PDB file of C-alpha atoms in Angstrom:
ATOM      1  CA  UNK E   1     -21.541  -1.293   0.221  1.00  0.00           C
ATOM      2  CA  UNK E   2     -17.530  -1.898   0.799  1.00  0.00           C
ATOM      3  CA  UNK E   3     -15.899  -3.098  -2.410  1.00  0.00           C
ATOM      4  CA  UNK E   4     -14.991  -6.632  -0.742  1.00  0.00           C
ATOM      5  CA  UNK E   5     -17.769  -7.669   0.498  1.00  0.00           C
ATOM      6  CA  UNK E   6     -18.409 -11.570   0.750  1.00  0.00           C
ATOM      7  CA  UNK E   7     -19.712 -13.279  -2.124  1.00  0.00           C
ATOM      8  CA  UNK E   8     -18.910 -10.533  -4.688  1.00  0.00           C
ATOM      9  CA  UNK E   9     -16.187 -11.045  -7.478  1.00  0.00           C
ATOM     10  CA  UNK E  10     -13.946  -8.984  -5.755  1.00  0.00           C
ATOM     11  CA  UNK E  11     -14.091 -11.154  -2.930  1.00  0.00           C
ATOM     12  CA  UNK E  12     -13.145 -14.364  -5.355  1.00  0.00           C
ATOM     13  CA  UNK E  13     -10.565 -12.466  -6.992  1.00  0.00           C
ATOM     14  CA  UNK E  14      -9.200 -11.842  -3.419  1.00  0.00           C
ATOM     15  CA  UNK E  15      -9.603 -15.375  -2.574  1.00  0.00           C
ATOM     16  CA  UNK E  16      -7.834 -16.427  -5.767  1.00  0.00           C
ATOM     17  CA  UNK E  17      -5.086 -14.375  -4.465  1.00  0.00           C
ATOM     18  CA  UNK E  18      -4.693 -15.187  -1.512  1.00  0.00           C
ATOM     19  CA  UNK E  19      -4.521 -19.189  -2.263  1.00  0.00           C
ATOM     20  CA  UNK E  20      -1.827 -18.068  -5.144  1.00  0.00           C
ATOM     21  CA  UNK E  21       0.063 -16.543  -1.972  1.00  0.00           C
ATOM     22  CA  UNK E  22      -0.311 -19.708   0.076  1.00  0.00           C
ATOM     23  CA  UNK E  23       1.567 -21.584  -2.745  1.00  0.00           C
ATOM     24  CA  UNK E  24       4.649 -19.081  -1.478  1.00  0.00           C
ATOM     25  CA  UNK E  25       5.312 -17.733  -5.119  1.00  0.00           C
ATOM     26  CA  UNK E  26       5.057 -14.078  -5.007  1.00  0.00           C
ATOM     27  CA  UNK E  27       5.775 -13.106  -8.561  1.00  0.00           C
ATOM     28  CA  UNK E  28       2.894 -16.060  -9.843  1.00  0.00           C
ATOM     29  CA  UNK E  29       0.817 -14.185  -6.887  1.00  0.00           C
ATOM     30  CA  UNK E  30       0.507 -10.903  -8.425  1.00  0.00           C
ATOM     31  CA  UNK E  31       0.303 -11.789 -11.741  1.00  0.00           C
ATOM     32  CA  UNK E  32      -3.032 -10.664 -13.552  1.00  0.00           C
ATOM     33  CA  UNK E  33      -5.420 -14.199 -13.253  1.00  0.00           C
ATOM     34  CA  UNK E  34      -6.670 -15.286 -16.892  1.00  0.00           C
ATOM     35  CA  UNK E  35      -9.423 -13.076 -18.077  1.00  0.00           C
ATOM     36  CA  UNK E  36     -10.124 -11.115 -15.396  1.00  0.00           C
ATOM     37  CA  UNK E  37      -9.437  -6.977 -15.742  1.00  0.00           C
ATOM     38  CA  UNK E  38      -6.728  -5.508 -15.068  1.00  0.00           C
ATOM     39  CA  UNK E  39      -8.765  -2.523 -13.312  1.00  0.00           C
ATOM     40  CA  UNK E  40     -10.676  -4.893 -10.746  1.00  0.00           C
ATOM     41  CA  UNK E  41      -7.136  -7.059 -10.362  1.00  0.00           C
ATOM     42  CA  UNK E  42      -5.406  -3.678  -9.164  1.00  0.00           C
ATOM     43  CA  UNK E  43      -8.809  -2.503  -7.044  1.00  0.00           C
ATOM     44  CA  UNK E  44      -9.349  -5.476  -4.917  1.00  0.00           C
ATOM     45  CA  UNK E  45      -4.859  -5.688  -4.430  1.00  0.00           C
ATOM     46  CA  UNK E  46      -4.822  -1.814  -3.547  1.00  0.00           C
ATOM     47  CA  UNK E  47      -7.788  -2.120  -0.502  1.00  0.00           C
ATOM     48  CA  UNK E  48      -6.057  -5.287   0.231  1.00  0.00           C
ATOM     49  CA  UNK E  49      -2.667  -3.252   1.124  1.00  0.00           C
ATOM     50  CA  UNK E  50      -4.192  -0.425   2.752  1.00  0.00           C
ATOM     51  CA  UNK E  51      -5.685  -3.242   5.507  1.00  0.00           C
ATOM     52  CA  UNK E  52      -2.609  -4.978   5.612  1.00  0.00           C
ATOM     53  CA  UNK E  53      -0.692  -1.790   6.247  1.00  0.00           C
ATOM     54  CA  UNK E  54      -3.289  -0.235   8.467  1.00  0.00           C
ATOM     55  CA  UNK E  55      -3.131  -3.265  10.227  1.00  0.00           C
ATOM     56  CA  UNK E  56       0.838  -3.441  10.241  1.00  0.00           C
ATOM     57  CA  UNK E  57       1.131   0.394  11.472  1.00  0.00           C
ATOM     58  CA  UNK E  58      -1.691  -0.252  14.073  1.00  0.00           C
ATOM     59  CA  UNK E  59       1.299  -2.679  16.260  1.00  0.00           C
ATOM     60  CA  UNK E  60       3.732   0.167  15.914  1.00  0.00           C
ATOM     61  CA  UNK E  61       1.172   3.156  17.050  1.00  0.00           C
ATOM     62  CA  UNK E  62       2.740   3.197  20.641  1.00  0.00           C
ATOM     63  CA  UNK E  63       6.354   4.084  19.313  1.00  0.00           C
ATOM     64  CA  UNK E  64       5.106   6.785  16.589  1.00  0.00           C
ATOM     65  CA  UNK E  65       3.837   9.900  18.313  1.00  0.00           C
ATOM     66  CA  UNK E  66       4.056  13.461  17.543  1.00  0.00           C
ATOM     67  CA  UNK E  67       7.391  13.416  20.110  1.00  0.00           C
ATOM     68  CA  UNK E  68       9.241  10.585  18.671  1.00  0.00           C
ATOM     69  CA  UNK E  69       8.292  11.180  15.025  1.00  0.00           C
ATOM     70  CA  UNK E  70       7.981  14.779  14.552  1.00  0.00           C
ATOM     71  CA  UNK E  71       8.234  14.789  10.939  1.00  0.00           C
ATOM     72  CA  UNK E  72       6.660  12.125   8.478  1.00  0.00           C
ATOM     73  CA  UNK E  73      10.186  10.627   7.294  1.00  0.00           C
ATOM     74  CA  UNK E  74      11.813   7.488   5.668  1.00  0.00           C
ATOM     75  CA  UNK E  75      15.851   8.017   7.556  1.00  0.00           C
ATOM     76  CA  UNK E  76      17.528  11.616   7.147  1.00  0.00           C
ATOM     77  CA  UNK E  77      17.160  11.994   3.090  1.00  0.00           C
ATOM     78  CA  UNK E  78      13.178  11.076   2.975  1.00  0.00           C
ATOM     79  CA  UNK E  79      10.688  13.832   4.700  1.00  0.00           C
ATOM     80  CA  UNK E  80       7.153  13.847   3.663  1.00  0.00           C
ATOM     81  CA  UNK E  81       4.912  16.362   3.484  1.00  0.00           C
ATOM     82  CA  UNK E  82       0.932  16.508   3.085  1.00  0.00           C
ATOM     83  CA  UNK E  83      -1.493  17.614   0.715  1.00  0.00           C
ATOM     84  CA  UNK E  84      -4.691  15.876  -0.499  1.00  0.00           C
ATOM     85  CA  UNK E  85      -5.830  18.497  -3.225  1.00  0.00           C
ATOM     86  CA  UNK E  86      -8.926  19.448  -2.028  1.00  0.00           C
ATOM     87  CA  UNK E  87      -8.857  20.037   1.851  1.00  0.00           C
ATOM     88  CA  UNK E  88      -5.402  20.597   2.108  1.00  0.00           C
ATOM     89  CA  UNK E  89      -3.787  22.179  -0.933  1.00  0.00           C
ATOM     90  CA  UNK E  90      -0.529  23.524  -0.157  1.00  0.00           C
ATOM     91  CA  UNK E  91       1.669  20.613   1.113  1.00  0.00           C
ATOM     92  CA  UNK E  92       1.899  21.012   5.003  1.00  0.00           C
ATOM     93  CA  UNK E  93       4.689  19.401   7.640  1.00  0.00           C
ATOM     94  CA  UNK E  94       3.331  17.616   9.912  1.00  0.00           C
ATOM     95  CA  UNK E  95       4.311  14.673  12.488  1.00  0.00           C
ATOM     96  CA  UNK E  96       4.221  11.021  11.534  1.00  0.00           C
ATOM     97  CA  UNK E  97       0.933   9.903  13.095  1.00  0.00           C
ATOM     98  CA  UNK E  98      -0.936  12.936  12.086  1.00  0.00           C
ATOM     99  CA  UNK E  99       0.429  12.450   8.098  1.00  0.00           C
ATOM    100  CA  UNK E 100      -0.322   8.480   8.269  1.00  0.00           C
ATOM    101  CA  UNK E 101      -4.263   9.639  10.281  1.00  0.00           C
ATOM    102  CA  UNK E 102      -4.426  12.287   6.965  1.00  0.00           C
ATOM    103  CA  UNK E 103      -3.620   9.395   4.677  1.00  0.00           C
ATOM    104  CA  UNK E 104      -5.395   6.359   5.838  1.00  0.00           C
ATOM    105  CA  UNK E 105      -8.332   8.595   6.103  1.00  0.00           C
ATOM    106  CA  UNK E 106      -8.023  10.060   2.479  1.00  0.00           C
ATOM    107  CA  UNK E 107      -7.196   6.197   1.256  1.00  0.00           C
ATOM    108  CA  UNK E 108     -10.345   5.233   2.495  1.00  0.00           C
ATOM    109  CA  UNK E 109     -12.577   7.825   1.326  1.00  0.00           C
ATOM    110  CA  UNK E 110     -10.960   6.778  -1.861  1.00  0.00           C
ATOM    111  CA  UNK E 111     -12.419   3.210  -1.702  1.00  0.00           C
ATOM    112  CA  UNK E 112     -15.871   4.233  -0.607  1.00  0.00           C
ATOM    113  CA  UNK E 113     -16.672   6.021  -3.636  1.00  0.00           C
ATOM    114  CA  UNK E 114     -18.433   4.135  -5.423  1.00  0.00           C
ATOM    115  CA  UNK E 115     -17.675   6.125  -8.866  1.00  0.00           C
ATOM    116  CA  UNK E 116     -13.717   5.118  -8.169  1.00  0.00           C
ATOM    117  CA  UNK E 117     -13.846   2.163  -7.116  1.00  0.00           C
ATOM    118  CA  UNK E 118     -16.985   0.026  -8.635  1.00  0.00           C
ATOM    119  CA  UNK E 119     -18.424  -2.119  -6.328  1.00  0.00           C
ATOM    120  CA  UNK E 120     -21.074  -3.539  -8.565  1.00  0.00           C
ATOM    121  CA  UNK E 121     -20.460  -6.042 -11.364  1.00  0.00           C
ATOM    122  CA  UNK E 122     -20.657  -4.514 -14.886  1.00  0.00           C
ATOM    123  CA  UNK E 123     -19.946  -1.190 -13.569  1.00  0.00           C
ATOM    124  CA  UNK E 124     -17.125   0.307 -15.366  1.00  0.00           C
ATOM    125  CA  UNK E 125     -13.701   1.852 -13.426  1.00  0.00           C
ATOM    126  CA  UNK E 126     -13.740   5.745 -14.146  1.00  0.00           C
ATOM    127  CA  UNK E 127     -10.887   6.639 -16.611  1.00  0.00           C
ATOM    128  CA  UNK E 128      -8.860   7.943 -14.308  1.00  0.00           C
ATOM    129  CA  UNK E 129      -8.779   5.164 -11.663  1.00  0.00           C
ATOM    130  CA  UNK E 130      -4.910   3.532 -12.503  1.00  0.00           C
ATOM    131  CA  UNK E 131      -3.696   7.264 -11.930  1.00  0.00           C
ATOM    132  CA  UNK E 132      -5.739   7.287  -8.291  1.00  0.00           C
ATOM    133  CA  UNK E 133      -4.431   3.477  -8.065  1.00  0.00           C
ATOM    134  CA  UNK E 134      -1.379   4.814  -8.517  1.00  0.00           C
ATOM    135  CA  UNK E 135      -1.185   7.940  -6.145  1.00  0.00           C
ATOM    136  CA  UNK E 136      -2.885   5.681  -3.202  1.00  0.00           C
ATOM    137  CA  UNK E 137      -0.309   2.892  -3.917  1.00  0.00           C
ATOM    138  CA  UNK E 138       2.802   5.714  -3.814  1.00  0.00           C
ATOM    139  CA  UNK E 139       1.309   6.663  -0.807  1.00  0.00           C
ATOM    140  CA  UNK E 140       0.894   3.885   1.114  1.00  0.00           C
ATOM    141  CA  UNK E 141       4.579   2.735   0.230  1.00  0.00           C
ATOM    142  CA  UNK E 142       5.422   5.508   2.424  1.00  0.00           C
ATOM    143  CA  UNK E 143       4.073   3.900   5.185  1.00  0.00           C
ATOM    144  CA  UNK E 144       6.015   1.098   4.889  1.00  0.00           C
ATOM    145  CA  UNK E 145       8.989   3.293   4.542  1.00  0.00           C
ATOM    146  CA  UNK E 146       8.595   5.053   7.459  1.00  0.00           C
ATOM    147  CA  UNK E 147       7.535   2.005   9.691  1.00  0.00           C
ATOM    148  CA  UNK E 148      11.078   0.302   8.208  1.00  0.00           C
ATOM    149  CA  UNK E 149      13.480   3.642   8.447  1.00  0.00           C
ATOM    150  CA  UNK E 150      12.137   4.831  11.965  1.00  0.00           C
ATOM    151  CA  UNK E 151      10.604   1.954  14.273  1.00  0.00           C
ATOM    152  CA  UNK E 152      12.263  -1.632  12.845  1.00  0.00           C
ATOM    153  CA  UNK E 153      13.418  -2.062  16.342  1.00  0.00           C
ATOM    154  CA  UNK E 154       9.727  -2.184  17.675  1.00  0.00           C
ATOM    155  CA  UNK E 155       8.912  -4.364  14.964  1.00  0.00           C
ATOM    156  CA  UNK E 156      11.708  -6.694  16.095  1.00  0.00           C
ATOM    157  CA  UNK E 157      10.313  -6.779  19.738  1.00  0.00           C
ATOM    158  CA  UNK E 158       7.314  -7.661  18.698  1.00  0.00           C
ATOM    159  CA  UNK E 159       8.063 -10.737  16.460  1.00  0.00           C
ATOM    160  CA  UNK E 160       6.595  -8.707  13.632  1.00  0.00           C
ATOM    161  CA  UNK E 161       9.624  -8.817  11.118  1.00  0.00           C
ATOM    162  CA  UNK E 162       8.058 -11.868   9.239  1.00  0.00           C
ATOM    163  CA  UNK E 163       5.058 -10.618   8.615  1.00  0.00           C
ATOM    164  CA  UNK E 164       5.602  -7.072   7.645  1.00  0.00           C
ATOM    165  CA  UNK E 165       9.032  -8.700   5.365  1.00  0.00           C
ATOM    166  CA  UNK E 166       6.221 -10.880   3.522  1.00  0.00           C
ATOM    167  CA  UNK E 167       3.887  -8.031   3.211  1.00  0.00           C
ATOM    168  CA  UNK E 168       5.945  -5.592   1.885  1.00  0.00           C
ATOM    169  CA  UNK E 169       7.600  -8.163  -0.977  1.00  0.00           C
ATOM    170  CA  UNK E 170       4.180  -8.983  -1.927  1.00  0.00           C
ATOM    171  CA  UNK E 171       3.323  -5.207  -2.251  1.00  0.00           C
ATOM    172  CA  UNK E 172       6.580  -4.475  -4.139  1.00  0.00           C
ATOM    173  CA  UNK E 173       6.431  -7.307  -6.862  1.00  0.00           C
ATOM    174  CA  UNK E 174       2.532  -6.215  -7.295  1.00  0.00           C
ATOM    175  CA  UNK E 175       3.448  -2.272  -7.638  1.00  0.00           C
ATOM    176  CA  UNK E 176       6.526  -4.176 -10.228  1.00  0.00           C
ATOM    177  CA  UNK E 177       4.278  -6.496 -11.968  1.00  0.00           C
ATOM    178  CA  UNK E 178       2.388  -3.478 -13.373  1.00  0.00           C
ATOM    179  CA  UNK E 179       4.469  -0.433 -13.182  1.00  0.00           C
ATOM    180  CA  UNK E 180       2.572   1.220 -10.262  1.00  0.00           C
ATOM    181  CA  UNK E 181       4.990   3.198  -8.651  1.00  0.00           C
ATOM    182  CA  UNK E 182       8.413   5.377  -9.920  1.00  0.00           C
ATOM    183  CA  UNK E 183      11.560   3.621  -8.979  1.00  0.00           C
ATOM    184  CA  UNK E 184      12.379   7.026  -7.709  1.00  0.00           C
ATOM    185  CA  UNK E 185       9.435   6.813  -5.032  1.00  0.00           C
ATOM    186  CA  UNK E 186      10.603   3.448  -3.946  1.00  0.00           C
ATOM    187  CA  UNK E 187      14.239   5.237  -3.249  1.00  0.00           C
ATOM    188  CA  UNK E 188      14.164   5.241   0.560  1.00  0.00           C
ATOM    189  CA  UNK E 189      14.283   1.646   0.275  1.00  0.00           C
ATOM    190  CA  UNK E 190      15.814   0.853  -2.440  1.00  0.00           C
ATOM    191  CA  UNK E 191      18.291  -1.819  -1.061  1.00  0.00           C
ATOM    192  CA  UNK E 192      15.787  -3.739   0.295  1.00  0.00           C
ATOM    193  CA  UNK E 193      14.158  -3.784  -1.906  1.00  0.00           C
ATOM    194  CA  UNK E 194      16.563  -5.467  -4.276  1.00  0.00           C
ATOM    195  CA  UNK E 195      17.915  -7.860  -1.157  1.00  0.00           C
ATOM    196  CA  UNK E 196      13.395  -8.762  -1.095  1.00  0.00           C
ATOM    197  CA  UNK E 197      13.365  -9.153  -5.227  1.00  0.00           C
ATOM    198  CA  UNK E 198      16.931 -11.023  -6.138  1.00  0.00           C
ATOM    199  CA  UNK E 199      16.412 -14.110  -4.546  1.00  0.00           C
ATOM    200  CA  UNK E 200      13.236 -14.956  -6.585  1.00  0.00           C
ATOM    201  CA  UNK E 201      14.616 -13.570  -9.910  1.00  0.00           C
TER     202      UNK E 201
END
């Protein structure tokens, strides 16, 4: 059963969020809603951001192939390499659309187990799941990254700016709201970051 299914809390917690969204304030948005657990609150945000950004990398698939994106990057400083701990150990280099195939694919198999991420009510999150949280959300930012560092251009032509802007500020003042991600990880775009954040301080 997918965690988000209609009718399920999840699904009202994602509701609630999204009508918080509507109201255009992104810091009340992410907040954690009164009573609810901080485990589901992060759950039903994280799959929320990986179909946002699958959805977001899905207009820019034309431009990112294995010739114009060799290496998984974020600009010069930022190369990524690949490793998922259990079929691939050792971190390997490989092109952009083969790392972000890799990830999306891992992310998901994340979010369809069921011990991870609960799709029942009354089931409890494992102990571990704001460290998985945390490694899927670190991961996904690099998405972002690269679509930002390396195709910005097609996501001008394509009237996209808007929408992947709002995106990403919502996914940075959630991974802020709760400590998700090390400000080191969020380096390659770190100046946007703060240009996104200052003007609702």
């Amino acid at each position: 059963m997918p965690f988000l299914f209609q009718g399920s809390h999840q699904y009202e917690l994602l509701k609630h969020a999204e009508a918080t969204l509507g109201s255009g304030n992104l810091r009340m948005a992410v907040m954690l809603p009164d009573g609810e657990d901080l485990n589901e609150w992060v759950a039903v945000n994280t799959v929320d951001f990986f179909n946002q950004i699958n959805m977001l990398y899905g207009t820019v698939t034309d431009f990112c192939s294995g010739d114009s994106c060799p290496v998984m990057s974020a600009g010069p400083k930022y190369e990524y390499h690949w490793a998922d701990g259990t079929n691939i150990k050792k971190p390997i280099k490989c092109s952009a659309p083969k790392y972000i195939d890799y990830l999306m694919t891992w992310v998901q198999d994340q979010l369809d187990d069921e011990t991870l991420f609960p799709s029942k009510i009354g089931v409890p999150f494992p102990k571990n799941f704001m460290s998985v949280a945390k490694t899927i959300l670190k991961r996904l930012f690099r998405v972002y990254a690269h679509i930002y560092h390396q195709h910005f251009d097609a996501v001008m032509q394509l009237q996209e700016e808007a929408h992947l802007n709002t995106s990403f500020k919502h996914f940075i003042f959630f991974v802020q709201e709760f400590n998700l991600i090390d400000r080191k990880e969020l380096a390659p775009l770190q100046e946007l970051i703060e240009k996104l954040t200052t003007k609702d301080r």
